[in-house]
Phi, psi and omega in degrees: 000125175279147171256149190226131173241141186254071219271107134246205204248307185280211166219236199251323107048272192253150180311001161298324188311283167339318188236041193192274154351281191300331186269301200292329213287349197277332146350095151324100174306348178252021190212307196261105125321088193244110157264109188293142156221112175269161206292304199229173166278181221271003164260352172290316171330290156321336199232344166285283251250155347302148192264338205293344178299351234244186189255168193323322182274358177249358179259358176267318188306318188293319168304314174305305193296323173277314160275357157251000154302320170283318199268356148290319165270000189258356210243310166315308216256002137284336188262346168245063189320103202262132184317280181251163182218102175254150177228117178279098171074302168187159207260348191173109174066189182263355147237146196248130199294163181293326170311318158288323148320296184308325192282319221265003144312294194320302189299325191288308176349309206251049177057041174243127184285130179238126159232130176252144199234144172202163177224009196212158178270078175268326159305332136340316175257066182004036199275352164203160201271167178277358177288306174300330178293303158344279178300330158281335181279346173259332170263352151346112175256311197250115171240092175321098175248147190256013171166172179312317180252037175257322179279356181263353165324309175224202197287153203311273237281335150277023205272002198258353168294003189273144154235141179301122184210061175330127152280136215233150162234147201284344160264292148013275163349267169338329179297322205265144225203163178291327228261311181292340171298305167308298189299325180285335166298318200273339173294315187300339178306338182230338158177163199249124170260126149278158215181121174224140183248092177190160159291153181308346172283349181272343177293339165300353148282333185279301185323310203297346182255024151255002152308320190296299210302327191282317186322307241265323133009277219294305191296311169304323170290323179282323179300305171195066184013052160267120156311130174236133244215099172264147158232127201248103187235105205221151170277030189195128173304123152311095186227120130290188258128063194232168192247013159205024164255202217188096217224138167234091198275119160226121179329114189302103181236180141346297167316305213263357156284324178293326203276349197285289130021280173297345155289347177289149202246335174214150164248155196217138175224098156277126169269165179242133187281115186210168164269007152308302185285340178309319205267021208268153150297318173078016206286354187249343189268314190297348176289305166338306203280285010150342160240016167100004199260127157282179204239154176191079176244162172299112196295061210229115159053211170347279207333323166295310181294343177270343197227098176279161193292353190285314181240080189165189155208186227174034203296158151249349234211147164279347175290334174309306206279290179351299205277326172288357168241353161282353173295323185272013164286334187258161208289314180302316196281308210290324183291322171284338154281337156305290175316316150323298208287327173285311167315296161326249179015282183288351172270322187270311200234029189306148180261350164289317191296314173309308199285327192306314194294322202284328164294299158347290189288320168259026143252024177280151182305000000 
């Protein structure tokens, strides 16, 4: 039986679930031994995290705490050697202590496959330092990137340990059915739900294109008296000042982004050009599509890639973003980008395919 010990941060829960979770839990239990080890257990998870909200004596106690919780396990899993070892993004803070360098040589040393996965332009958000970004790309045999240029991070003589892996979702799919297709048609005969899906750090992207969104607002009711609909599905209130769009804040959990989705007619993800978001995955727009949603994202980094002229659009211009939801507004039209948005999905972004690879990848020597 191989054994896989497993370093994320969250529990399932959390956007770990997606590039981890989900693939590993899928493991044959009679050939595979798989141990998660998360930063905390999952109610300290829950009532911490994110810690940077939190005040200073609980971002020191949550750092104590995480490290010798990694460093227990990284201490296990040397005197008990695990066949593969994956670490989802990082093991602790933007730098990683020597103790931990020392330990986690040892374990490779002693033949154990380290695959590392990241999904974001983690030195950029500072979430790890480039000594450390460095340091993990060298002790590496495999390294998981969601697009091209997260593999261009890093240095030229690893790059060829990379495979390409879009985060995908694995559930989702399913959901979407002729019947849910109906219901949204029959909602759109009276207003177009938009929809954006994201965490609070991500709302300094969204503001700035509602001043657009209410104009765009303004122009579909004089156009054929339909309401344009925002559902804000955020761990943080939207609070605006618009005088014809229409925001609806609900609180983010799994559930209520899946049921917001499915009533919705477009999903939008605007960006800002920086080099953090070149490096973004774009994992909300391929969710979008994976349920029937056409798309209306910024045309920044991944984002190209994700969104074809068939289920989609790509504005830079505010005349741009106007034209792109009154087109995906009319009724004849709409259906057909839904179905495009899903087609497109399953050829590009499939989760059978992501799982073949991740089987692949922990039974190989």
């Amino acid at each position: 039986m191989k054994k896989v010990s497993i370093y994320v941060k969250g529990d399932r829960n959390s956007t770990d679930y997606y590039r981890i979770y989900q693939y590993l839990d899928k493991l044959d239990e009679k050939n595979f031994h798989c141990k998660y080890r998360m930063q905390m257990g999952e109610k300290l998870y829950r009532k911490w995290m994110p810690v940077s909200d939190k005040p200073i004596y609980i971002k020191i106690l949550a750092y104590l705490y995480i490290y010798f919780r990694r460093l227990w396990g990284l201490f296990f899993d040397f005197l008990v050697v695990p066949d593969v070892l994956v670490l989802h993004r990082s093991f602790i803070g933007r730098y990683m202590p020597y103790s931990f360098r020392l330990l986690l040589r040892g374990i490779i040393y002693r033949d154990t496959k380290l695959v590392w996965d990241f999904d974001d332009h983690i030195v950029a958000n500072k979430e790890v330092s480039k000594r450390t970004f460095d340091a993990f790309a060298e002790l590496a045999s495999c390294v998981l990137v969601t697009h091209d240029y997260l593999k261009s991070l890093l240095p030229v003589s690893y790059q060829d340990k990379v495979i390409i892996l879009p985060t995908t979702d694995g559930d989702m799919y399913r959901l979407f059915t002729d019947k849910v297709n109906l219901k949204r048609l029959s909602l759109l005969q009276e207003q177009v739900i938009m929809i954006w899906v994201a965490t609070k750090r991500n709302m300094r992207f969204l503001k700035p294109i509602i001043p657009v969104l209410d104009k765009t607002a303004r122009l579909l009711y004089d156009l054929d008296k339909r309401k344009l609909v925002l559902k804000v599905i955020c761990n943080e209130r939207l609070e605006c000042d618009c005088d014809n769009l229409i925001i609806e804040n609900i609180c983010w959990s799994r559930q209520g982004a899946i049921e917001g989705m499915l009533k919705a007619h477009i999903g939008i993800m605007p960006l800002l050009d920086s080099e953090f978001t070149r490096g973004k995955g774009g994992f909300k727009l391929i969710q979008y599509l994976s349920i029937g949603l056409p798309c209306i994202g910024s045309d920044v980094g991944y984002n190209h890639s994700i969104i074809s002229l068939e289920c989609g659009f790509l504005p830079r211009t505010e005349s741009e973003w106007i034209t792109a939801i009154i087109k995906l507004s009319n009724i004849l039209s709409w259906k057909s980008y839904s179905e495009n948005a899903f087609q497109y999905w399953r050829l590009n972004f499939s989760y059978e395919k992501n799982l073949e690879v991740w089987k692949a990848l922990i039974n190989e020597p």
